[in-house]
Tab-separated table of C-alpha atoms and ligand atoms in Angstrom:
chain	number	residue	atom	x	y	z
T	29	UNK	CA	84.381	13.115	175.355
T	30	UNK	CA	81.106	14.973	175.263
T	31	UNK	CA	77.772	13.229	175.243
T	32	UNK	CA	77.110	14.620	171.713
T	33	UNK	CA	80.276	13.100	170.304
T	34	UNK	CA	79.471	9.693	172.233
T	35	UNK	CA	75.958	9.380	170.759
T	36	UNK	CA	76.949	11.017	167.423
T	37	UNK	CA	74.627	13.962	167.623
T	38	UNK	CA	75.331	16.505	164.868
T	39	UNK	CA	76.996	19.636	165.919
T	40	UNK	CA	74.423	22.345	166.451
T	41	UNK	CA	74.313	25.323	164.117
T	42	UNK	CA	73.043	27.885	166.539
T	43	UNK	CA	73.007	31.415	167.804
T	44	UNK	CA	75.096	32.340	170.769
T	45	UNK	CA	73.912	30.866	174.091
T	46	UNK	CA	71.499	33.176	175.987
T	47	UNK	CA	70.670	35.125	172.783
T	48	UNK	CA	67.155	36.340	172.215
T	49	UNK	CA	67.471	34.566	168.845
T	50	UNK	CA	66.859	31.352	170.820
T	51	UNK	CA	63.437	32.630	172.110
T	52	UNK	CA	60.418	30.973	170.818
T	53	UNK	CA	59.069	34.092	169.227
T	54	UNK	CA	62.193	34.648	167.196
T	55	UNK	CA	61.281	33.321	163.620
T	56	UNK	CA	63.771	30.755	162.166
T	57	UNK	CA	63.244	29.825	158.467
T	58	UNK	CA	64.519	28.945	155.150
T	59	UNK	CA	63.996	30.651	151.871
T	60	UNK	CA	63.744	29.947	148.170
T	61	UNK	CA	62.349	31.676	145.033
T	62	UNK	CA	59.969	30.504	142.393
T	63	UNK	CA	62.160	30.655	139.218
T	64	UNK	CA	65.186	29.138	141.154
T	65	UNK	CA	63.302	25.867	142.223
T	66	UNK	CA	60.017	25.337	140.534
T	67	UNK	CA	60.987	24.154	137.014
T	68	UNK	CA	57.822	23.219	134.938
T	69	UNK	CA	58.046	26.574	133.137
T	70	UNK	CA	55.347	25.720	130.601
T	71	UNK	CA	52.948	23.816	132.927
T	72	UNK	CA	49.331	24.695	133.517
T	73	UNK	CA	49.306	27.833	131.490
T	74	UNK	CA	52.450	29.477	132.925
T	75	UNK	CA	53.576	32.326	130.629
T	76	UNK	CA	57.211	32.975	129.736
T	77	UNK	CA	59.178	35.298	132.045
T	78	UNK	CA	62.166	37.468	131.402
T	79	UNK	CA	64.360	34.820	132.891
T	80	UNK	CA	63.266	32.209	130.392
T	81	UNK	CA	64.118	34.634	127.603
T	82	UNK	CA	67.433	35.576	129.237
T	83	UNK	CA	68.433	31.932	129.796
T	84	UNK	CA	67.591	31.122	126.078
T	85	UNK	CA	70.052	33.802	124.906
T	86	UNK	CA	73.460	32.284	124.280
T	87	UNK	CA	76.245	33.422	126.652
T	88	UNK	CA	74.044	34.815	129.347
T	89	UNK	CA	73.974	32.068	131.885
T	90	UNK	CA	76.888	29.855	132.843
T	91	UNK	CA	76.869	26.458	130.952
T	92	UNK	CA	73.699	27.569	129.139
T	93	UNK	CA	71.624	26.481	132.261
T	94	UNK	CA	68.077	27.524	132.732
T	95	UNK	CA	65.194	27.163	135.279
T	96	UNK	CA	63.271	24.762	132.860
T	97	UNK	CA	63.598	21.906	135.388
T	98	UNK	CA	65.531	23.351	138.373
T	99	UNK	CA	64.578	21.373	141.535
T	100	UNK	CA	61.298	20.212	139.944
T	101	UNK	CA	59.676	21.634	143.034
T	102	UNK	CA	56.423	22.252	141.004
T	103	UNK	CA	55.952	18.420	140.971
T	104	UNK	CA	57.927	17.559	144.128
T	105	UNK	CA	56.446	20.160	146.433
T	106	UNK	CA	55.036	17.599	148.843
T	107	UNK	CA	58.456	16.100	149.360
T	108	UNK	CA	59.955	19.691	149.927
T	109	UNK	CA	57.203	20.541	152.432
T	110	UNK	CA	58.107	17.468	154.367
T	111	UNK	CA	61.826	18.513	154.307
T	112	UNK	CA	60.924	21.887	155.605
T	113	UNK	CA	58.783	20.578	158.401
T	114	UNK	CA	61.447	17.965	159.252
T	115	UNK	CA	64.067	20.732	159.527
T	116	UNK	CA	61.877	22.126	162.324
T	117	UNK	CA	61.909	25.723	161.064
T	118	UNK	CA	59.118	28.101	162.165
T	119	UNK	CA	58.688	29.530	158.684
T	120	UNK	CA	59.183	29.169	154.970
T	121	UNK	CA	59.878	32.173	152.640
T	122	UNK	CA	58.799	31.406	149.093
T	123	UNK	CA	58.028	33.577	146.067
T	124	UNK	CA	54.944	33.414	143.880
T	125	UNK	CA	55.509	33.315	140.044
T	126	UNK	CA	53.581	36.174	138.517
T	127	UNK	CA	53.644	34.419	135.111
T	128	UNK	CA	51.995	31.394	136.702
T	129	UNK	CA	49.137	33.111	138.310
T	130	UNK	CA	48.106	35.894	135.901
T	131	UNK	CA	47.152	35.175	132.347
T	132	UNK	CA	47.665	37.367	129.305
T	133	UNK	CA	44.139	38.804	129.832
T	134	UNK	CA	45.212	40.053	133.296
T	135	UNK	CA	42.883	37.562	135.059
T	136	UNK	CA	43.922	34.886	137.503
T	137	UNK	CA	45.090	31.555	136.133
T	138	UNK	CA	43.348	29.087	138.387
T	139	UNK	CA	45.646	26.214	137.723
T	140	UNK	CA	48.667	28.309	138.778
T	141	UNK	CA	46.848	29.773	141.883
T	142	UNK	CA	45.799	26.239	142.898
T	143	UNK	CA	49.406	25.202	143.072
T	144	UNK	CA	50.170	27.925	145.597
T	145	UNK	CA	46.953	27.101	147.529
T	146	UNK	CA	47.915	23.554	147.892
T	147	UNK	CA	51.445	24.417	148.878
T	148	UNK	CA	50.471	27.070	151.432
T	149	UNK	CA	47.818	24.862	152.881
T	150	UNK	CA	50.186	21.967	153.474
T	151	UNK	CA	52.674	24.201	155.068
T	152	UNK	CA	49.979	25.531	157.357
T	153	UNK	CA	48.968	22.043	158.195
T	154	UNK	CA	52.442	21.275	159.227
T	155	UNK	CA	52.538	24.451	161.433
T	156	UNK	CA	54.942	26.299	159.256
T	157	UNK	CA	54.487	30.180	158.750
T	158	UNK	CA	54.318	31.362	155.114
T	159	UNK	CA	56.227	34.413	154.121
T	160	UNK	CA	55.312	35.089	150.436
T	161	UNK	CA	57.249	37.373	148.082
T	162	UNK	CA	55.215	38.614	145.088
T	163	UNK	CA	58.111	39.504	142.864
T	164	UNK	CA	61.349	37.598	142.950
T	165	UNK	CA	62.483	38.703	139.481
T	166	UNK	CA	60.310	36.640	137.093
T	167	UNK	CA	58.475	39.458	135.196
T	168	UNK	CA	56.090	38.149	132.613
T	169	UNK	CA	57.884	38.559	129.227
T	170	UNK	CA	54.878	40.156	127.644
T	171	UNK	CA	55.252	43.115	130.094
T	172	UNK	CA	58.950	43.418	129.318
T	173	UNK	CA	57.969	43.566	125.588
T	174	UNK	CA	56.138	46.885	126.555
T	175	UNK	CA	59.235	48.331	128.260
T	176	UNK	CA	59.129	46.335	131.533
T	177	UNK	CA	60.103	48.285	134.585
T	178	UNK	CA	61.092	51.300	132.407
T	179	UNK	CA	57.258	51.661	131.686
T	180	UNK	CA	55.360	53.257	134.414
T	181	UNK	CA	52.389	51.068	133.498
T	182	UNK	CA	54.247	47.960	134.876
T	183	UNK	CA	53.924	49.422	138.475
T	184	UNK	CA	50.128	49.473	137.947
T	185	UNK	CA	50.104	45.902	136.457
T	186	UNK	CA	52.162	44.841	139.576
T	187	UNK	CA	49.623	46.375	141.923
T	188	UNK	CA	46.721	44.739	140.048
T	189	UNK	CA	48.515	41.368	140.404
T	190	UNK	CA	49.059	41.994	144.035
T	191	UNK	CA	45.366	42.782	144.519
T	192	UNK	CA	44.134	39.653	142.702
T	193	UNK	CA	46.583	37.205	144.209
T	194	UNK	CA	46.171	38.491	147.751
T	195	UNK	CA	42.431	38.231	147.482
T	196	UNK	CA	42.758	34.670	146.157
T	197	UNK	CA	45.227	33.567	148.926
T	198	UNK	CA	43.689	35.567	151.638
T	199	UNK	CA	44.233	33.921	155.112
T	200	UNK	CA	46.964	31.635	153.873
T	201	UNK	CA	49.857	33.880	154.228
T	202	UNK	CA	51.679	35.051	157.405
T	203	UNK	CA	53.595	37.913	155.720
T	204	UNK	CA	53.474	39.432	152.208
T	205	UNK	CA	56.651	40.985	150.745
T	206	UNK	CA	56.085	42.949	147.563
T	207	UNK	CA	59.535	42.857	145.998
T	208	UNK	CA	62.752	40.939	146.399
T	209	UNK	CA	65.822	43.135	146.125
T	210	UNK	CA	64.486	45.808	143.767
T	211	UNK	CA	68.188	47.121	143.495
T	212	UNK	CA	69.076	43.953	141.712
T	213	UNK	CA	66.068	44.012	139.400
T	214	UNK	CA	66.771	47.593	138.475
T	215	UNK	CA	70.591	47.862	138.436
T	216	UNK	CA	71.589	44.312	137.335
T	217	UNK	CA	68.554	43.941	134.988
T	218	UNK	CA	68.568	47.438	133.308
T	219	UNK	CA	71.956	48.991	133.623
T	220	UNK	CA	74.692	46.370	134.085
T	221	UNK	CA	72.861	43.590	132.269
T	222	UNK	CA	74.009	40.619	134.288
T	223	UNK	CA	70.454	39.714	135.080
T	224	UNK	CA	67.251	39.471	132.998
T	225	UNK	CA	66.185	41.386	131.020
T	226	UNK	CA	69.871	42.266	130.293
T	227	UNK	CA	69.515	45.788	129.315
T	228	UNK	CA	72.507	48.071	129.584
T	229	UNK	CA	71.988	51.841	129.746
T	230	UNK	CA	73.379	54.070	132.414
T	231	UNK	CA	70.088	55.924	132.901
T	232	UNK	CA	67.820	52.962	133.038
T	233	UNK	CA	68.385	51.705	136.626
T	234	UNK	CA	67.112	54.767	138.396
T	235	UNK	CA	64.009	54.842	136.406
T	236	UNK	CA	63.350	51.136	136.774
T	237	UNK	CA	63.933	51.258	140.471
T	238	UNK	CA	61.487	54.055	140.808
T	239	UNK	CA	58.842	52.053	138.974
T	240	UNK	CA	59.605	49.021	141.066
T	241	UNK	CA	59.142	50.989	144.290
T	242	UNK	CA	56.077	52.683	142.960
T	243	UNK	CA	54.564	49.244	142.328
T	244	UNK	CA	55.469	48.315	145.868
T	245	UNK	CA	53.654	51.495	147.073
T	246	UNK	CA	50.593	51.012	144.870
T	247	UNK	CA	50.223	47.417	146.185
T	248	UNK	CA	50.064	48.401	149.830
T	249	UNK	CA	46.289	49.367	150.105
T	250	UNK	CA	45.177	46.156	148.341
T	251	UNK	CA	47.401	43.885	150.594
T	252	UNK	CA	46.141	45.679	153.580
T	253	UNK	CA	42.318	45.494	152.473
T	254	UNK	CA	42.443	41.961	151.264
T	255	UNK	CA	44.442	40.255	153.896
T	256	UNK	CA	44.325	42.379	157.019
T	257	UNK	CA	45.730	39.591	159.257
T	258	UNK	CA	48.956	39.296	157.241
T	259	UNK	CA	52.127	41.506	157.669
T	260	UNK	CA	53.335	43.734	154.846
T	261	UNK	CA	57.069	44.188	153.932
T	262	UNK	CA	59.558	44.531	151.204
T	263	UNK	CA	62.954	42.721	150.945
T	264	UNK	CA	66.114	44.687	150.196
T	265	UNK	CA	69.752	43.712	149.676
T	266	UNK	CA	72.316	45.522	151.541
T	267	UNK	CA	76.050	45.984	151.048
T	268	UNK	CA	79.023	47.164	153.161
T	269	UNK	CA	81.716	49.286	151.407
T	270	UNK	CA	85.097	49.700	152.956
T	271	UNK	CA	88.039	51.626	151.498
T	272	UNK	CA	91.022	49.549	150.110
T	273	UNK	CA	93.398	52.103	151.564
T	274	UNK	CA	91.722	53.759	154.667
T	275	UNK	CA	94.333	56.483	154.536
T	276	UNK	CA	93.030	57.556	151.111
T	277	UNK	CA	90.324	60.238	150.890
T	278	UNK	CA	89.279	58.990	147.375
T	279	UNK	CA	88.955	55.314	148.514
T	280	UNK	CA	86.998	56.499	151.504
T	281	UNK	CA	84.715	58.513	149.204
T	282	UNK	CA	84.440	55.389	146.952
T	283	UNK	CA	83.248	53.283	149.920
T	284	UNK	CA	80.828	55.895	150.933
T	285	UNK	CA	79.227	56.288	147.482
T	286	UNK	CA	79.178	52.481	147.230
T	287	UNK	CA	76.860	52.367	150.209
T	288	UNK	CA	74.710	55.291	148.959
T	289	UNK	CA	73.997	53.400	145.688
T	290	UNK	CA	73.652	49.939	147.527
T	291	UNK	CA	71.693	51.015	150.468
T	292	UNK	CA	70.446	54.621	150.732
T	293	UNK	CA	69.185	54.640	147.211
T	294	UNK	CA	66.414	52.170	148.159
T	295	UNK	CA	66.144	52.788	151.962
T	296	UNK	CA	66.081	56.517	151.880
T	297	UNK	CA	63.168	56.273	149.310
T	298	UNK	CA	61.274	53.641	151.528
T	299	UNK	CA	61.899	55.197	154.846
T	300	UNK	CA	62.378	58.903	154.261
T	301	UNK	CA	60.430	59.312	151.022
T	302	UNK	CA	63.249	60.762	148.988
T	303	UNK	CA	66.235	59.656	146.826
T	304	UNK	CA	69.681	60.659	148.104
T	305	UNK	CA	71.104	63.579	146.303
T	306	UNK	CA	74.525	62.011	146.397
T	307	UNK	CA	73.291	59.326	143.985
T	308	UNK	CA	73.334	61.835	141.182
T	309	UNK	CA	76.850	62.903	142.175
T	310	UNK	CA	77.800	59.361	141.350
T	311	UNK	CA	75.603	59.021	138.326
T	312	UNK	CA	74.938	62.563	136.989
T	313	UNK	CA	71.928	62.932	134.779
T	314	UNK	CA	70.149	59.726	135.906
T	315	UNK	CA	67.382	61.359	137.974
T	316	UNK	CA	64.202	59.401	137.389
T	317	UNK	CA	60.911	60.952	136.508
T	318	UNK	CA	59.004	61.075	139.706
T	319	UNK	CA	55.365	62.317	139.747
T	320	UNK	CA	53.649	64.070	142.498
T	321	UNK	CA	52.559	61.723	145.346
T	322	UNK	CA	54.903	58.920	144.299
T	323	UNK	CA	57.310	59.308	147.172
T	324	UNK	CA	54.448	59.128	149.639
T	325	UNK	CA	53.158	55.970	148.214
T	326	UNK	CA	56.708	54.492	148.292
T	327	UNK	CA	57.294	55.481	151.928
T	328	UNK	CA	54.094	53.991	153.524
T	329	UNK	CA	54.763	52.355	156.900
T	330	UNK	CA	55.752	48.644	156.838
T	331	UNK	CA	55.208	45.894	159.376
T	332	UNK	CA	58.825	44.809	158.927
T	333	UNK	CA	61.699	45.307	156.626
T	334	UNK	CA	63.214	42.201	155.017
T	335	UNK	CA	67.045	42.375	154.756
T	336	UNK	CA	69.337	40.100	152.659
T	337	UNK	CA	72.960	40.230	153.498
T	338	UNK	CA	75.885	38.270	151.968
T	339	UNK	CA	79.318	40.020	151.788
T	340	UNK	CA	81.517	43.099	152.064
T	341	UNK	CA	83.114	44.990	149.166
T	342	UNK	CA	86.523	46.602	149.332
T	343	UNK	CA	86.583	49.679	147.117
T	344	UNK	CA	89.295	51.258	145.135
T	345	UNK	CA	88.750	54.721	143.704
T	346	UNK	CA	89.186	55.478	140.100
T	347	UNK	CA	90.254	58.964	140.951
T	348	UNK	CA	86.874	60.460	139.963
T	349	UNK	CA	83.734	59.358	141.648
T	350	UNK	CA	83.810	55.766	140.124
T	351	UNK	CA	85.272	52.701	141.793
T	352	UNK	CA	85.959	49.063	141.502
T	353	UNK	CA	85.700	46.234	143.969
T	354	UNK	CA	89.049	44.519	144.789
T	355	UNK	CA	89.989	41.472	146.664
T	356	UNK	CA	91.508	41.901	150.102
T	357	UNK	CA	94.703	39.775	150.581
T	358	UNK	CA	94.297	37.071	153.256
T	359	UNK	CA	90.540	37.518	153.469
T	360	UNK	CA	88.199	34.505	153.347
T	361	UNK	CA	85.868	34.064	150.211
T	362	UNK	CA	83.181	31.807	149.167
T	363	UNK	CA	82.493	29.855	146.012
T	364	UNK	CA	80.854	33.075	144.709
T	365	UNK	CA	84.096	34.999	145.284
T	366	UNK	CA	82.208	37.032	148.070
T	367	UNK	CA	84.208	38.079	151.050
T	368	UNK	CA	83.077	36.570	154.333
T	369	UNK	CA	82.521	39.515	156.667
T	370	UNK	CA	80.157	38.990	159.586
T	371	UNK	CA	81.238	42.216	161.291
T	372	UNK	CA	80.105	44.170	158.298
T	373	UNK	CA	76.501	42.717	158.876
T	374	UNK	CA	76.411	44.068	162.424
T	375	UNK	CA	77.826	47.485	161.253
T	376	UNK	CA	75.096	47.868	158.577
T	377	UNK	CA	72.272	46.889	160.860
T	378	UNK	CA	73.392	49.217	163.652
T	379	UNK	CA	74.092	51.899	161.082
T	380	UNK	CA	70.523	51.716	159.754
T	381	UNK	CA	69.187	51.786	163.385
T	382	UNK	CA	71.022	54.990	163.914
T	383	UNK	CA	70.194	56.585	160.598
T	384	UNK	CA	66.453	55.957	160.159
T	385	UNK	CA	64.246	57.285	162.933
T	386	UNK	CA	61.339	55.083	161.555
T	387	UNK	CA	63.169	51.881	160.823
T	388	UNK	CA	60.487	49.050	161.218
T	389	UNK	CA	61.450	45.801	162.947
T	390	UNK	CA	63.824	43.800	160.777
T	391	UNK	CA	63.615	40.159	159.482
T	392	UNK	CA	66.758	38.788	158.014
T	393	UNK	CA	65.100	37.252	154.831
T	394	UNK	CA	68.317	35.863	153.231
T	395	UNK	CA	71.835	34.984	154.394
T	396	UNK	CA	73.970	32.062	153.368
T	397	UNK	CA	76.808	31.032	151.163
T	398	UNK	CA	77.735	28.948	148.147
T	399	UNK	CA	80.211	26.172	148.256
T	400	UNK	CA	81.246	23.346	145.840
T	401	UNK	CA	79.479	20.692	148.002
T	402	UNK	CA	79.935	17.124	147.025
T	403	UNK	CA	78.263	13.900	148.529
T	404	UNK	CA	80.775	11.450	150.033
T	405	UNK	CA	79.269	8.249	151.386
T	406	UNK	CA	75.894	9.920	151.721
T	407	UNK	CA	77.230	12.975	153.597
T	408	UNK	CA	77.937	16.501	152.689
T	409	UNK	CA	80.425	18.201	155.033
T	410	UNK	CA	79.874	21.805	154.436
T	411	UNK	CA	82.017	23.035	157.067
T	412	UNK	CA	82.540	26.563	155.718
T	413	UNK	CA	78.808	27.003	155.613
T	414	UNK	CA	78.232	25.957	159.128
T	415	UNK	CA	81.121	28.335	160.192
T	416	UNK	CA	79.766	31.121	158.045
T	417	UNK	CA	76.288	30.835	159.324
T	418	UNK	CA	77.378	30.626	162.911
T	419	UNK	CA	79.374	33.733	162.610
T	420	UNK	CA	76.457	35.574	160.950
T	421	UNK	CA	73.962	34.467	163.608
T	422	UNK	CA	76.430	35.999	166.136
T	423	UNK	CA	76.657	39.142	164.039
T	424	UNK	CA	72.896	39.559	164.259
T	425	UNK	CA	72.958	38.780	167.934
T	426	UNK	CA	75.508	41.576	168.377
T	427	UNK	CA	73.286	44.034	166.380
T	428	UNK	CA	70.341	43.130	168.641
T	429	UNK	CA	72.535	43.646	171.722
T	430	UNK	CA	73.181	47.147	170.320
T	431	UNK	CA	69.443	47.812	170.175
T	432	UNK	CA	68.454	46.706	166.647
T	433	UNK	CA	64.986	45.123	166.651
T	434	UNK	CA	65.427	41.852	164.597
T	435	UNK	CA	62.495	39.377	164.627
T	436	UNK	CA	63.650	36.529	162.361
T	437	UNK	CA	66.285	34.919	160.375
T	438	UNK	CA	65.828	32.951	157.084
T	439	UNK	CA	68.800	30.958	155.621
T	440	UNK	CA	69.264	31.038	151.822
T	441	UNK	CA	68.498	28.527	150.762
T	442	UNK	CA	66.462	25.481	151.582
T	443	UNK	CA	67.777	23.756	148.537
T	444	UNK	CA	70.678	24.036	146.010
T	445	UNK	CA	69.085	25.870	143.089
T	446	UNK	CA	69.331	27.916	139.983
T	447	UNK	CA	71.686	30.649	140.909
T	448	UNK	CA	70.786	33.163	138.264
T	449	UNK	CA	73.758	33.955	135.814
T	450	UNK	CA	75.789	31.260	137.647
T	451	UNK	CA	73.350	28.473	136.817
T	452	UNK	CA	73.587	25.275	138.917
T	453	UNK	CA	77.312	25.520	139.644
T	454	UNK	CA	76.928	27.507	142.750
T	455	UNK	CA	75.322	25.565	145.539
T	456	UNK	CA	73.623	27.619	148.284
T	457	UNK	CA	71.405	25.041	149.884
T	458	UNK	CA	71.224	23.585	153.314
T	459	UNK	CA	70.028	20.520	151.431
T	460	UNK	CA	71.893	19.189	148.430
T	461	UNK	CA	70.144	18.489	145.179
T	462	UNK	CA	71.390	15.881	142.697
T	463	UNK	CA	70.027	17.396	139.446
T	464	UNK	CA	70.262	14.019	137.679
T	465	UNK	CA	67.992	12.148	140.076
T	466	UNK	CA	66.338	15.032	142.065
T	467	UNK	CA	67.417	13.263	145.289
T	468	UNK	CA	67.675	15.677	148.106
T	469	UNK	CA	70.161	15.032	151.007
T	470	UNK	CA	70.538	17.091	154.208
T	471	UNK	CA	74.065	18.675	154.312
T	472	UNK	CA	75.692	18.871	157.693
T	473	UNK	CA	74.570	22.436	157.970
T	474	UNK	CA	70.902	21.308	157.726
T	475	UNK	CA	71.493	18.677	160.391
T	476	UNK	CA	73.160	21.271	162.670
T	477	UNK	CA	70.270	23.748	162.257
T	478	UNK	CA	67.788	20.941	162.810
T	479	UNK	CA	69.496	19.874	166.023
T	480	UNK	CA	69.391	23.442	167.291
T	481	UNK	CA	65.699	23.871	166.389
T	482	UNK	CA	64.735	20.405	167.919
T	483	UNK	CA	66.381	21.342	171.091
T	484	UNK	CA	64.683	24.757	171.187
T	485	UNK	CA	61.324	23.114	170.688
T	486	UNK	CA	62.213	20.661	173.569
T	487	UNK	CA	62.108	17.695	171.247
F	507	FCB	C1	70.062	37.073	146.339
F	507	FCB	C2	68.854	36.705	145.584
F	507	FCB	C3	68.587	35.198	145.829
F	507	FCB	C4	69.836	34.333	145.670
F	507	FCB	C5	70.906	34.923	146.586
F	507	FCB	C6	72.240	34.095	146.556
F	507	FCB	O1	70.479	38.265	145.740
F	507	FCB	O2	67.719	37.273	146.244
F	507	FCB	O3	67.655	34.754	144.862
F	507	FCB	O4	70.222	34.168	144.403
F	507	FCB	O5	71.112	36.210	146.214
């Protein structure tokens, strides 16, 4: 029997032995987003966001759930900061709610800003680095009423918000990220309609994405000038596509086009200053209106690139250039129905390293999985999550061994929370939340990560 078993230490959730991911300068963190945890949607002058409107529209969100209360983090933030510090992570990734901090007149809402000042200061006091995302999908509804991300003016509004909030929070943030997963905002929000604002037009996604990325570019000079000590980045989602039948040229083409629209669409724009021509083979006639100078703004250098990875897609061609995702017999899936595929994570990271000459250092800003976790005798045995994370840590280790420069890893998520169109039914947290009582309980995965981080810190 091992010593750990004898004294009942939790099994460590850790990267491989001798991995550089164990070094002190590798940043370990946990992530959340404002609308998913804060609740208090009408407190202290917060304005309605597109997610409030979307949730109030019958049939859009599972069980009619909304972020009205969520994890009540707006009121319980001190408890949550203690949890973060107790986990022993180096860093916390949060997002700032635009509708909380900017009023209808375009000026700062002091009460909303003060919430983030208190939160960031307390995290700093506890020695936790702060990674702040400016836009994790909660667009003020009044801007959507003027066209949202289809309106070029929204990019300028975003840059103005970035300017004002980075001035107000100067010195409190380790790293600023402009956008979280602009692909999701654009495609799910404006073409497929499964996310707020729920618009569905085949041409909209490309124009919305262009304005999102333009907003990112326009915000850069202000972030640099206002908070020169902080890093600047953007967070993108990435997806691996593989053919259902590797012997079929049509399926291989489908898998290739899937990655063009998931990855190259955003990364070519950010890193090479152009949209991939092949995108318009997939979606003819959707070219966005791009003005002179836009692509230079969009492709300014970044201090790091945030990457969110969850799963792999198996693609079946429809015979033309379209495709559908299909399940792979015998594969492992999560509560989301997402295939567990750590090798795909390595392949993507190594692929970007080979493709983009100017790829910045990478921070994994999200990775994790949902499971139907239940509390039994005060314990949550989330064994699939432990196994999932352990394999994905190893996948990143393998990418690093192949030469990819990865600087940090944030697990999604600190807490079970509002999982967008799936409401509260899907649990991604390292920490379980009882939504009736708001009691937080560490799952076994949280205890495993804590055990690793404590040992690394020599405690
Ligand atoms: C990502 C989102 C995050 C969370 C995870 C599961 O796409 O950025 O807010 O919902 O998926």
